[in-house]
Amino acid sequence: MALRQTLKQFTSKTTAFAPLLSRASGVQMYSTVIEGLKYASSHEWAKIDGDVATVGITDHAQAELGDIVYVELPEVGSAMEATKSFGVVESVKAASDVYSPISGTVIEINEALNDSPGTVNDSPFEGGWLMKVKVSDVPGSLMDAAAYEKSIA
């Protein structure tokens, strides 16, 4: 099942409780969105530095999926095509495909996730990154932080 579909299912089931939880706890519940990253509508992010992009799933995605228990990543050297599936993230709730926000060739994967997949929950933008890609194309459809924030509001 696609990450986008999974998130829609969980959001439709859980967002009704978010305002109640926010009011009861006095804490507003928001997902972290980081300036300077590019975001896909399917809830992946890319940090582009020269011709290399670090890719992961967003804070919003990990929060909706719940506790992540397994991550399947591509092999180094694999060709990535923007909007195509490159792996799977399994949580206690569901297994979801993850889509590449950019095109290029995988030059590194986050091996640490084999032993600690929950790092994606704890640190989706730092230690929980999924892969690094030598970029060949960045689609114009990727959103900046403000547009992504608006899309998940």
PDB file of N, CA and C in Angstrom, residues 1-3 42 44 72 74 78-89 96-101 131:
ATOM      1  N   MET A   1       0.852  -1.173   0.000  1.00  0.00           N
ATOM      2  CA  MET A   1       0.000   0.000   0.000  1.00  0.00           C
ATOM      3  C   MET A   1       0.897   1.235   0.000  1.00  0.00           C
ATOM      4  N   ALA A   2       0.515   2.220  -0.725  1.00  0.00           N
ATOM      5  CA  ALA A   2       1.308   3.429  -0.836  1.00  0.00           C
ATOM      6  C   ALA A   2       1.287   4.205   0.471  1.00  0.00           C
ATOM      7  N   LEU A   3       2.407   4.878   0.754  1.00  0.00           N
ATOM      8  CA  LEU A   3       2.520   5.695   1.960  1.00  0.00           C
ATOM      9  C   LEU A   3       1.419   6.741   1.983  1.00  0.00           C
ATOM     10  N   SER A  42       3.838  12.787  -1.499  1.00  0.00           N
ATOM     11  CA  SER A  42       3.745  11.452  -0.905  1.00  0.00           C
ATOM     12  C   SER A  42       4.490  11.371   0.433  1.00  0.00           C
ATOM     13  N   GLU A  44       7.730  12.333   1.396  1.00  0.00           N
ATOM     14  CA  GLU A  44       9.161  12.136   1.499  1.00  0.00           C
ATOM     15  C   GLU A  44       9.828  13.503   1.375  1.00  0.00           C
ATOM     16  N   GLU A  72      12.931  -1.369   4.550  1.00  0.00           N
ATOM     17  CA  GLU A  72      13.558  -2.042   3.408  1.00  0.00           C
ATOM     18  C   GLU A  72      14.090  -0.958   2.475  1.00  0.00           C
ATOM     19  N   PRO A  74      16.849   0.307  -0.867  1.00  0.00           N
ATOM     20  CA  PRO A  74      17.416  -0.184  -2.127  1.00  0.00           C
ATOM     21  C   PRO A  74      18.897  -0.505  -1.961  1.00  0.00           C
ATOM     22  N   SER A  78      21.610   1.313  -7.248  1.00  0.00           N
ATOM     23  CA  SER A  78      20.280   1.241  -7.855  1.00  0.00           C
ATOM     24  C   SER A  78      19.899   2.582  -8.480  1.00  0.00           C
ATOM     25  N   ALA A  79      19.226   2.506  -9.615  1.00  0.00           N
ATOM     26  CA  ALA A  79      18.709   3.709 -10.264  1.00  0.00           C
ATOM     27  C   ALA A  79      17.387   4.096  -9.613  1.00  0.00           C
ATOM     28  N   MET A  80      17.238   5.372  -9.302  1.00  0.00           N
ATOM     29  CA  MET A  80      16.004   5.898  -8.723  1.00  0.00           C
ATOM     30  C   MET A  80      15.315   6.765  -9.756  1.00  0.00           C
ATOM     31  N   GLU A  81      14.004   6.636  -9.820  1.00  0.00           N
ATOM     32  CA  GLU A  81      13.213   7.498 -10.689  1.00  0.00           C
ATOM     33  C   GLU A  81      12.201   8.218  -9.812  1.00  0.00           C
ATOM     34  N   ALA A  82      12.131   9.527  -9.951  1.00  0.00           N
ATOM     35  CA  ALA A  82      11.204  10.320  -9.148  1.00  0.00           C
ATOM     36  C   ALA A  82       9.796   9.753  -9.247  1.00  0.00           C
ATOM     37  N   THR A  83       9.129   9.702  -8.131  1.00  0.00           N
ATOM     38  CA  THR A  83       7.749   9.208  -7.921  1.00  0.00           C
ATOM     39  C   THR A  83       7.624   7.691  -7.960  1.00  0.00           C
ATOM     40  N   LYS A  84       8.722   6.971  -8.152  1.00  0.00           N
ATOM     41  CA  LYS A  84       8.673   5.497  -8.162  1.00  0.00           C
ATOM     42  C   LYS A  84       9.088   4.955  -6.790  1.00  0.00           C
ATOM     43  N   SER A  85       8.517   3.839  -6.416  1.00  0.00           N
ATOM     44  CA  SER A  85       8.818   3.209  -5.128  1.00  0.00           C
ATOM     45  C   SER A  85      10.266   2.734  -5.074  1.00  0.00           C
ATOM     46  N   PHE A  86      10.904   2.970  -3.918  1.00  0.00           N
ATOM     47  CA  PHE A  86      12.275   2.475  -3.747  1.00  0.00           C
ATOM     48  C   PHE A  86      12.433   1.597  -2.519  1.00  0.00           C
ATOM     49  N   GLY A  87      11.408   1.481  -1.716  1.00  0.00           N
ATOM     50  CA  GLY A  87      11.524   0.681  -0.508  1.00  0.00           C
ATOM     51  C   GLY A  87      10.211   0.601   0.237  1.00  0.00           C
ATOM     52  N   VAL A  88      10.303   0.051   1.438  1.00  0.00           N
ATOM     53  CA  VAL A  88       9.121  -0.146   2.279  1.00  0.00           C
ATOM     54  C   VAL A  88       9.458   0.260   3.708  1.00  0.00           C
ATOM     55  N   VAL A  89       8.495   0.890   4.350  1.00  0.00           N
ATOM     56  CA  VAL A  89       8.590   1.190   5.774  1.00  0.00           C
ATOM     57  C   VAL A  89       7.440   0.452   6.437  1.00  0.00           C
ATOM     58  N   SER A  96       4.169   0.291   4.188  1.00  0.00           N
ATOM     59  CA  SER A  96       3.925   1.299   3.157  1.00  0.00           C
ATOM     60  C   SER A  96       5.109   1.448   2.225  1.00  0.00           C
ATOM     61  N   ASP A  97       4.818   1.566   0.937  1.00  0.00           N
ATOM     62  CA  ASP A  97       5.858   1.873  -0.032  1.00  0.00           C
ATOM     63  C   ASP A  97       6.374   3.282   0.230  1.00  0.00           C
ATOM     64  N   VAL A  98       7.641   3.502  -0.101  1.00  0.00           N
ATOM     65  CA  VAL A  98       8.250   4.821   0.000  1.00  0.00           C
ATOM     66  C   VAL A  98       8.707   5.195  -1.408  1.00  0.00           C
ATOM     67  N   TYR A  99       8.465   6.448  -1.800  1.00  0.00           N
ATOM     68  CA  TYR A  99       8.719   6.888  -3.163  1.00  0.00           C
ATOM     69  C   TYR A  99       9.876   7.876  -3.217  1.00  0.00           C
ATOM     70  N   SER A 100      10.678   7.759  -4.253  1.00  0.00           N
ATOM     71  CA  SER A 100      11.810   8.671  -4.411  1.00  0.00           C
ATOM     72  C   SER A 100      11.306  10.034  -4.875  1.00  0.00           C
ATOM     73  N   PRO A 101      11.702  11.097  -4.179  1.00  0.00           N
ATOM     74  CA  PRO A 101      11.293  12.430  -4.613  1.00  0.00           C
ATOM     75  C   PRO A 101      12.143  12.940  -5.777  1.00  0.00           C
ATOM     76  N   MET A 131      18.283   7.175   2.355  1.00  0.00           N
ATOM     77  CA  MET A 131      19.306   6.954   1.328  1.00  0.00           C
ATOM     78  C   MET A 131      19.891   8.279   0.867  1.00  0.00           C
TER      79      MET A 131
END
